[in-house]
């Protein structure tokens, strides 16, 4: 049964402007530990690719927070939700801490997809209840 659906479209230029003002501190606020390592690697090779990665993760976390009906309120936090990739490239949601405990107690399962174009990042999340 579908528990919730979340979507988000993010203007990459807005993320870039925020990053220009706050620097790496912005990425450290939004990204979990594993995401941060990937972002640093991508940014070192090609800064625009790192920015797109940051924007897609920002968008996906917004969509996930909508799909679970919490918004950015506890136990949902930026860093307790990571959007990682399986070896096949499929994006998956990996949860940590109180959010993981809450999510599992609800019997929920999430599916995520992300995409980015030159100026926009978009994401869609469907959460199912067992």
GROMACS .gro file of N, CA and C in nm:
model
  390
    1UNK      N    1   0.085  -0.118   0.000
    1UNK     CA    2   0.000   0.000   0.000
    1UNK      C    3   0.089   0.125   0.000
    2UNK      N    4   0.050   0.223  -0.078
    2UNK     CA    5   0.128   0.347  -0.084
    2UNK      C    6   0.102   0.429   0.042
    3UNK      N    7   0.211   0.465   0.108
    3UNK     CA    8   0.206   0.545   0.229
    3UNK      C    9   0.215   0.694   0.193
    4UNK      N   10   0.300   0.726   0.094
    4UNK     CA   11   0.315   0.865   0.055
    4UNK      C   12   0.398   0.878  -0.072
    5UNK      N   13   0.379   0.990  -0.139
    5UNK     CA   14   0.453   1.022  -0.260
    5UNK      C   15   0.509   1.163  -0.242
    6UNK      N   16   0.636   1.179  -0.276
    6UNK     CA   17   0.698   1.311  -0.266
    6UNK      C   18   0.771   1.345  -0.394
    7UNK      N   19   0.762   1.470  -0.435
    7UNK     CA   20   0.835   1.517  -0.551
    7UNK      C   21   0.903   1.648  -0.516
    8UNK      N   22   1.010   1.677  -0.587
    8UNK     CA   23   1.078   1.805  -0.567
    8UNK      C   24   1.153   1.840  -0.694
    9UNK      N   25   1.146   1.966  -0.731
    9UNK     CA   26   1.226   2.021  -0.840
    9UNK      C   27   1.308   2.134  -0.780
   10UNK      N   28   1.437   2.126  -0.799
   10UNK     CA   29   1.529   2.219  -0.736
   10UNK      C   30   1.606   2.295  -0.844
   11UNK      N   31   1.615   2.425  -0.832
   11UNK     CA   32   1.693   2.507  -0.924
   11UNK      C   33   1.840   2.496  -0.884
   12UNK      N   34   1.920   2.436  -0.970
   12UNK     CA   35   2.061   2.414  -0.940
   12UNK      C   36   2.132   2.548  -0.917
   13UNK      N   37   2.087   2.653  -0.983
   13UNK     CA   38   2.148   2.785  -0.964
   13UNK      C   39   2.126   2.837  -0.822
   14UNK      N   40   2.013   2.800  -0.763
   14UNK     CA   41   1.987   2.838  -0.623
   14UNK      C   42   2.082   2.766  -0.528
   15UNK      N   43   2.104   2.637  -0.557
   15UNK     CA   44   2.200   2.560  -0.476
   15UNK      C   45   2.340   2.618  -0.493
   16UNK      N   46   2.374   2.654  -0.616
   16UNK     CA   47   2.506   2.712  -0.643
   16UNK      C   48   2.524   2.844  -0.568
   17UNK      N   49   2.422   2.928  -0.566
   17UNK     CA   50   2.430   3.057  -0.496
   17UNK      C   51   2.448   3.035  -0.346
   18UNK      N   52   2.375   2.939  -0.291
   18UNK     CA   53   2.390   2.908  -0.149
   18UNK      C   54   2.529   2.855  -0.120
   19UNK      N   55   2.577   2.767  -0.208
   19UNK     CA   56   2.713   2.713  -0.191
   19UNK      C   57   2.818   2.824  -0.199
   20UNK      N   58   2.799   2.919  -0.287
   20UNK     CA   59   2.894   3.031  -0.298
   20UNK      C   60   2.897   3.114  -0.169
   21UNK      N   61   2.782   3.130  -0.105
   21UNK     CA   62   2.774   3.207   0.020
   21UNK      C   63   2.831   3.128   0.139
   22UNK      N   64   2.797   2.999   0.147
   22UNK     CA   65   2.829   2.921   0.267
   22UNK      C   66   2.948   2.827   0.251
   23UNK      N   67   2.987   2.800   0.128
   23UNK     CA   68   3.101   2.712   0.104
   23UNK      C   69   3.071   2.568   0.143
   24UNK      N   70   3.175   2.497   0.177
   24UNK     CA   71   3.164   2.354   0.208
   24UNK      C   72   3.073   2.328   0.328
   25UNK      N   73   3.055   2.429   0.411
   25UNK     CA   74   2.966   2.415   0.527
   25UNK      C   75   2.824   2.377   0.484
   26UNK      N   76   2.778   2.429   0.369
   26UNK     CA   77   2.646   2.395   0.317
   26UNK      C   78   2.639   2.247   0.283
   27UNK      N   79   2.739   2.197   0.213
   27UNK     CA   80   2.743   2.054   0.178
   27UNK      C   81   2.748   1.968   0.305
   28UNK      N   82   2.822   2.011   0.405
   28UNK     CA   83   2.832   1.934   0.528
   28UNK      C   84   2.701   1.931   0.605
   29UNK      N   85   2.618   2.033   0.586
   29UNK     CA   86   2.486   2.038   0.651
   29UNK      C   87   2.388   1.944   0.583
   30UNK      N   88   2.393   1.936   0.449
   30UNK     CA   89   2.295   1.862   0.371
   30UNK      C   90   2.331   1.716   0.352
   31UNK      N   91   2.459   1.686   0.335
   31UNK     CA   92   2.503   1.551   0.299
   31UNK      C   93   2.545   1.468   0.420
   32UNK      N   94   2.514   1.339   0.414
   32UNK     CA   95   2.563   1.245   0.515
   32UNK      C   96   2.709   1.212   0.487
   33UNK      N   97   2.770   1.135   0.574
   33UNK     CA   98   2.913   1.105   0.563
   33UNK      C   99   2.951   1.039   0.431
   34UNK      N  100   2.875   0.939   0.389
   34UNK     CA  101   2.908   0.871   0.264
   34UNK      C  102   2.885   0.962   0.144
   35UNK      N  103   2.778   1.038   0.146
   35UNK     CA  104   2.750   1.133   0.037
   35UNK      C  105   2.858   1.240   0.029
   36UNK      N  106   2.903   1.286   0.145
   36UNK     CA  107   3.004   1.391   0.149
   36UNK      C  108   3.134   1.344   0.082
   37UNK      N  109   3.172   1.221   0.106
   37UNK     CA  110   3.294   1.167   0.044
   37UNK      C  111   3.278   1.162  -0.109
   38UNK      N  112   3.162   1.120  -0.156
   38UNK     CA  113   3.135   1.114  -0.300
   38UNK      C  114   3.134   1.255  -0.358
   39UNK      N  115   3.070   1.348  -0.291
   39UNK     CA  116   3.065   1.486  -0.337
   39UNK      C  117   3.204   1.546  -0.348
   40UNK      N  118   3.289   1.523  -0.247
   40UNK     CA  119   3.425   1.577  -0.251
   40UNK      C  120   3.503   1.521  -0.369
   41UNK      N  121   3.489   1.392  -0.395
   41UNK     CA  122   3.557   1.328  -0.507
   41UNK      C  123   3.509   1.386  -0.641
   42UNK      N  124   3.379   1.398  -0.656
   42UNK     CA  125   3.324   1.452  -0.781
   42UNK      C  126   3.360   1.598  -0.800
   43UNK      N  127   3.354   1.675  -0.692
   43UNK     CA  128   3.386   1.818  -0.700
   43UNK      C  129   3.532   1.841  -0.736
   44UNK      N  130   3.620   1.755  -0.687
   44UNK     CA  131   3.763   1.770  -0.717
   44UNK      C  132   3.790   1.747  -0.866
   45UNK      N  133   3.719   1.653  -0.926
   45UNK     CA  134   3.739   1.623  -1.069
   45UNK      C  135   3.671   1.725  -1.159
   46UNK      N  136   3.550   1.764  -1.122
   46UNK     CA  137   3.470   1.853  -1.206
   46UNK      C  138   3.371   1.926  -1.115
   47UNK      N  139   3.398   2.050  -1.078
   47UNK     CA  140   3.313   2.123  -0.982
   47UNK      C  141   3.164   2.124  -1.018
   48UNK      N  142   3.131   2.137  -1.146
   48UNK     CA  143   2.990   2.141  -1.186
   48UNK      C  144   2.921   2.007  -1.156
   49UNK      N  145   2.994   1.899  -1.172
   49UNK     CA  146   2.938   1.766  -1.142
   49UNK      C  147   2.912   1.752  -0.992
   50UNK      N  148   3.001   1.806  -0.912
   50UNK     CA  149   2.980   1.806  -0.767
   50UNK      C  150   2.858   1.887  -0.729
   51UNK      N  151   2.838   2.001  -0.795
   51UNK     CA  152   2.722   2.085  -0.769
   51UNK      C  153   2.592   2.013  -0.806
   52UNK      N  154   2.593   1.944  -0.919
   52UNK     CA  155   2.474   1.867  -0.960
   52UNK      C  156   2.444   1.756  -0.859
   53UNK      N  157   2.549   1.692  -0.809
   53UNK     CA  158   2.532   1.587  -0.708
   53UNK      C  159   2.467   1.645  -0.582
   54UNK      N  160   2.516   1.759  -0.537
   54UNK     CA  161   2.461   1.825  -0.418
   54UNK      C  162   2.314   1.861  -0.441
   55UNK      N  163   2.282   1.912  -0.559
   55UNK     CA  164   2.143   1.952  -0.590
   55UNK      C  165   2.049   1.832  -0.594
   56UNK      N  166   2.093   1.721  -0.655
   56UNK     CA  167   2.005   1.604  -0.661
   56UNK      C  168   1.980   1.547  -0.523
   57UNK      N  169   2.082   1.548  -0.438
   57UNK     CA  170   2.064   1.496  -0.301
   57UNK      C  171   1.973   1.587  -0.221
   58UNK      N  172   1.989   1.718  -0.235
   58UNK     CA  173   1.901   1.814  -0.169
   58UNK      C  174   1.756   1.788  -0.211
   59UNK      N  175   1.734   1.776  -0.342
   59UNK     CA  176   1.600   1.753  -0.396
   59UNK      C  177   1.541   1.622  -0.346
   60UNK      N  178   1.619   1.515  -0.350
   60UNK     CA  179   1.569   1.384  -0.308
   60UNK      C  180   1.530   1.382  -0.160
   61UNK      N  181   1.607   1.450  -0.078
   61UNK     CA  182   1.575   1.454   0.065
   61UNK      C  183   1.447   1.534   0.091
   62UNK      N  184   1.428   1.641   0.015
   62UNK     CA  185   1.303   1.716   0.023
   62UNK      C  186   1.185   1.626  -0.017
   63UNK      N  187   1.200   1.554  -0.128
   63UNK     CA  188   1.093   1.465  -0.175
   63UNK      C  189   1.065   1.355  -0.072
   64UNK      N  190   1.170   1.298  -0.015
   64UNK     CA  191   1.152   1.193   0.085
   64UNK      C  192   1.079   1.247   0.208
   65UNK      N  193   1.118   1.366   0.253
   65UNK     CA  194   1.054   1.424   0.372
   65UNK      C  195   0.904   1.448   0.348
   66UNK      N  196   0.868   1.480   0.224
   66UNK     CA  197   0.727   1.497   0.189
   66UNK      C  198   0.655   1.362   0.185
   67UNK      N  199   0.721   1.262   0.127
   67UNK     CA  200   0.659   1.129   0.113
   67UNK      C  201   0.630   1.065   0.248
   68UNK      N  202   0.713   1.091   0.349
   68UNK     CA  203   0.688   1.032   0.481
   68UNK      C  204   0.600   1.122   0.567
   69UNK      N  205   0.567   1.240   0.515
   69UNK     CA  206   0.473   1.328   0.583
   69UNK      C  207   0.529   1.407   0.699
   70UNK      N  208   0.661   1.413   0.712
   70UNK     CA  209   0.721   1.485   0.824
   70UNK      C  210   0.773   1.623   0.787
   71UNK      N  211   0.810   1.641   0.661
   71UNK     CA  212   0.885   1.761   0.628
   71UNK      C  213   1.020   1.752   0.697
   72UNK      N  214   1.085   1.862   0.714
   72UNK     CA  215   1.216   1.863   0.781
   72UNK      C  216   1.198   1.883   0.932
   73UNK      N  217   1.129   1.788   0.993
   73UNK     CA  218   1.110   1.788   1.138
   73UNK      C  219   1.155   1.653   1.191
   74UNK      N  220   1.200   1.652   1.315
   74UNK     CA  221   1.248   1.529   1.376
   74UNK      C  222   1.146   1.418   1.362
   75UNK      N  223   1.187   1.298   1.334
   75UNK     CA  224   1.327   1.253   1.330
   75UNK      C  225   1.395   1.275   1.196
   76UNK      N  226   1.328   1.343   1.099
   76UNK     CA  227   1.389   1.368   0.969
   76UNK      C  228   1.490   1.480   0.979
   77UNK      N  229   1.614   1.451   0.941
   77UNK     CA  230   1.718   1.553   0.932
   77UNK      C  231   1.792   1.532   0.800
   78UNK      N  232   1.860   1.635   0.756
   78UNK     CA  233   1.936   1.625   0.632
   78UNK      C  234   2.034   1.508   0.635
   79UNK      N  235   2.110   1.498   0.741
   79UNK     CA  236   2.219   1.401   0.746
   79UNK      C  237   2.175   1.260   0.782
   80UNK      N  238   2.054   1.244   0.835
   80UNK     CA  239   2.007   1.110   0.871
   80UNK      C  240   1.949   1.034   0.752
   81UNK      N  241   1.943   1.099   0.639
   81UNK     CA  242   1.891   1.039   0.515
   81UNK      C  243   1.997   1.057   0.407
   82UNK      N  244   2.045   0.947   0.353
   82UNK     CA  245   2.143   0.955   0.245
   82UNK      C  246   2.085   0.891   0.118
   83UNK      N  247   2.118   0.950   0.005
   83UNK     CA  248   2.080   0.896  -0.125
   83UNK      C  249   2.208   0.842  -0.187
   84UNK      N  250   2.220   0.710  -0.187
   84UNK     CA  251   2.340   0.644  -0.239
   84UNK      C  252   2.303   0.564  -0.363
   85UNK      N  253   2.400   0.502  -0.424
   85UNK     CA  254   2.374   0.423  -0.544
   85UNK      C  255   2.421   0.280  -0.526
   86UNK      N  256   2.339   0.187  -0.575
   86UNK     CA  257   2.379   0.047  -0.582
   86UNK      C  258   2.486   0.034  -0.691
   87UNK      N  259   2.559  -0.078  -0.695
   87UNK     CA  260   2.659  -0.096  -0.802
   87UNK      C  261   2.599  -0.080  -0.942
   88UNK      N  262   2.471  -0.109  -0.958
   88UNK     CA  263   2.405  -0.094  -1.088
   88UNK      C  264   2.379   0.052  -1.123
   89UNK      N  265   2.393   0.142  -1.025
   89UNK     CA  266   2.364   0.283  -1.045
   89UNK      C  267   2.230   0.326  -0.990
   90UNK      N  268   2.146   0.230  -0.953
   90UNK     CA  269   2.014   0.261  -0.898
   90UNK      C  270   2.028   0.339  -0.767
   91UNK      N  271   1.960   0.453  -0.756
   91UNK     CA  272   1.966   0.527  -0.629
   91UNK      C  273   1.881   0.458  -0.522
   92UNK      N  274   1.931   0.461  -0.400
   92UNK     CA  275   1.860   0.404  -0.286
   92UNK      C  276   1.868   0.500  -0.168
   93UNK      N  277   1.770   0.490  -0.081
   93UNK     CA  278   1.768   0.572   0.040
   93UNK      C  279   1.824   0.489   0.155
   94UNK      N  280   1.924   0.546   0.221
   94UNK     CA  281   1.986   0.481   0.337
   94UNK      C  282   1.963   0.573   0.456
   95UNK      N  283   1.899   0.519   0.559
   95UNK     CA  284   1.863   0.599   0.676
   95UNK      C  285   1.953   0.566   0.795
   96UNK      N  286   1.963   0.663   0.887
   96UNK     CA  287   2.047   0.648   1.005
   96UNK      C  288   1.973   0.697   1.129
   97UNK      N  289   2.018   0.649   1.245
   97UNK     CA  290   1.973   0.702   1.373
   97UNK      C  291   1.824   0.689   1.397
   98UNK      N  292   1.768   0.794   1.459
   98UNK     CA  293   1.627   0.794   1.498
   98UNK      C  294   1.534   0.782   1.378
   99UNK      N  295   1.574   0.839   1.266
   99UNK     CA  296   1.490   0.830   1.145
   99UNK      C  297   1.480   0.685   1.099
  100UNK      N  298   1.589   0.613   1.101
  100UNK     CA  299   1.587   0.472   1.062
  100UNK      C  300   1.497   0.391   1.155
  101UNK      N  301   1.509   0.415   1.284
  101UNK     CA  302   1.427   0.345   1.384
  101UNK      C  303   1.279   0.374   1.361
  102UNK      N  304   1.245   0.502   1.341
  102UNK     CA  305   1.106   0.542   1.318
  102UNK      C  306   1.053   0.478   1.189
  103UNK      N  307   1.130   0.485   1.082
  103UNK     CA  308   1.091   0.434   0.950
  103UNK      C  309   1.064   0.284   0.956
  104UNK      N  310   1.155   0.210   1.017
  104UNK     CA  311   1.138   0.064   1.028
  104UNK      C  312   1.021   0.028   1.117
  105UNK      N  313   0.999   0.103   1.225
  105UNK     CA  314   0.886   0.077   1.315
  105UNK      C  315   0.752   0.097   1.244
  106UNK      N  316   0.750   0.186   1.145
  106UNK     CA  317   0.629   0.210   1.067
  106UNK      C  318   0.607   0.102   0.960
  107UNK      N  319   0.709   0.018   0.937
  107UNK     CA  320   0.700  -0.085   0.833
  107UNK      C  321   0.703  -0.026   0.693
  108UNK      N  322   0.788   0.075   0.674
  108UNK     CA  323   0.792   0.146   0.547
  108UNK      C  324   0.909   0.101   0.459
  109UNK      N  325   0.891   0.122   0.329
  109UNK     CA  326   0.995   0.093   0.230
  109UNK      C  327   0.989   0.206   0.128
  110UNK      N  328   1.107   0.257   0.084
  110UNK     CA  329   1.110   0.373  -0.006
  110UNK      C  330   1.177   0.340  -0.138
  111UNK      N  331   1.128   0.407  -0.242
  111UNK     CA  332   1.186   0.400  -0.376
  111UNK      C  333   1.213   0.543  -0.420
  112UNK      N  334   1.330   0.567  -0.477
  112UNK     CA  335   1.368   0.703  -0.517
  112UNK      C  336   1.425   0.703  -0.657
  113UNK      N  337   1.400   0.812  -0.727
  113UNK     CA  338   1.466   0.837  -0.855
  113UNK      C  339   1.505   0.984  -0.859
  114UNK      N  340   1.621   1.011  -0.918
  114UNK     CA  341   1.670   1.148  -0.929
  114UNK      C  342   1.717   1.173  -1.072
  115UNK      N  343   1.709   1.298  -1.112
  115UNK     CA  344   1.759   1.337  -1.243
  115UNK      C  345   1.805   1.482  -1.235
  116UNK      N  346   1.898   1.516  -1.321
  116UNK     CA  347   1.939   1.656  -1.327
  116UNK      C  348   1.966   1.696  -1.471
  117UNK      N  349   1.929   1.819  -1.499
  117UNK     CA  350   1.956   1.882  -1.627
  117UNK      C  351   2.046   2.001  -1.596
  118UNK      N  352   2.069   2.084  -1.692
  118UNK     CA  353   2.161   2.196  -1.672
  118UNK      C  354   2.121   2.284  -1.553
  119UNK      N  355   1.995   2.324  -1.548
  119UNK     CA  356   1.951   2.418  -1.444
  119UNK      C  357   1.865   2.360  -1.334
  120UNK      N  358   1.818   2.235  -1.350
  120UNK     CA  359   1.725   2.180  -1.252
  120UNK      C  360   1.761   2.038  -1.212
  121UNK      N  361   1.732   2.008  -1.088
  121UNK     CA  362   1.741   1.870  -1.037
  121UNK      C  363   1.601   1.833  -0.991
  122UNK      N  364   1.560   1.711  -1.022
  122UNK     CA  365   1.426   1.668  -0.983
  122UNK      C  366   1.435   1.530  -0.918
  123UNK      N  367   1.343   1.503  -0.829
  123UNK     CA  368   1.341   1.372  -0.764
  123UNK      C  369   1.198   1.334  -0.732
  124UNK      N  370   1.179   1.202  -0.726
  124UNK     CA  371   1.049   1.146  -0.695
  124UNK      C  372   1.071   1.032  -0.596
  125UNK      N  373   0.989   1.028  -0.492
  125UNK     CA  374   0.999   0.924  -0.390
  125UNK      C  375   0.861   0.865  -0.367
  126UNK      N  376   0.854   0.732  -0.367
  126UNK     CA  377   0.731   0.662  -0.331
  126UNK      C  378   0.765   0.579  -0.207
  127UNK      N  379   0.683   0.595  -0.105
  127UNK     CA  380   0.701   0.518   0.018
  127UNK      C  381   0.583   0.422   0.032
  128UNK      N  382   0.616   0.296   0.055
  128UNK     CA  383   0.514   0.191   0.071
  128UNK      C  384   0.511   0.145   0.216
  129UNK      N  385   0.394   0.103   0.258
  129UNK     CA  386   0.378   0.044   0.390
  129UNK      C  387   0.348  -0.104   0.370
  130UNK      N  388   0.427  -0.189   0.441
  130UNK     CA  389   0.408  -0.334   0.428
  130UNK      C  390   0.273  -0.378   0.482
   0.00000   0.00000   0.00000
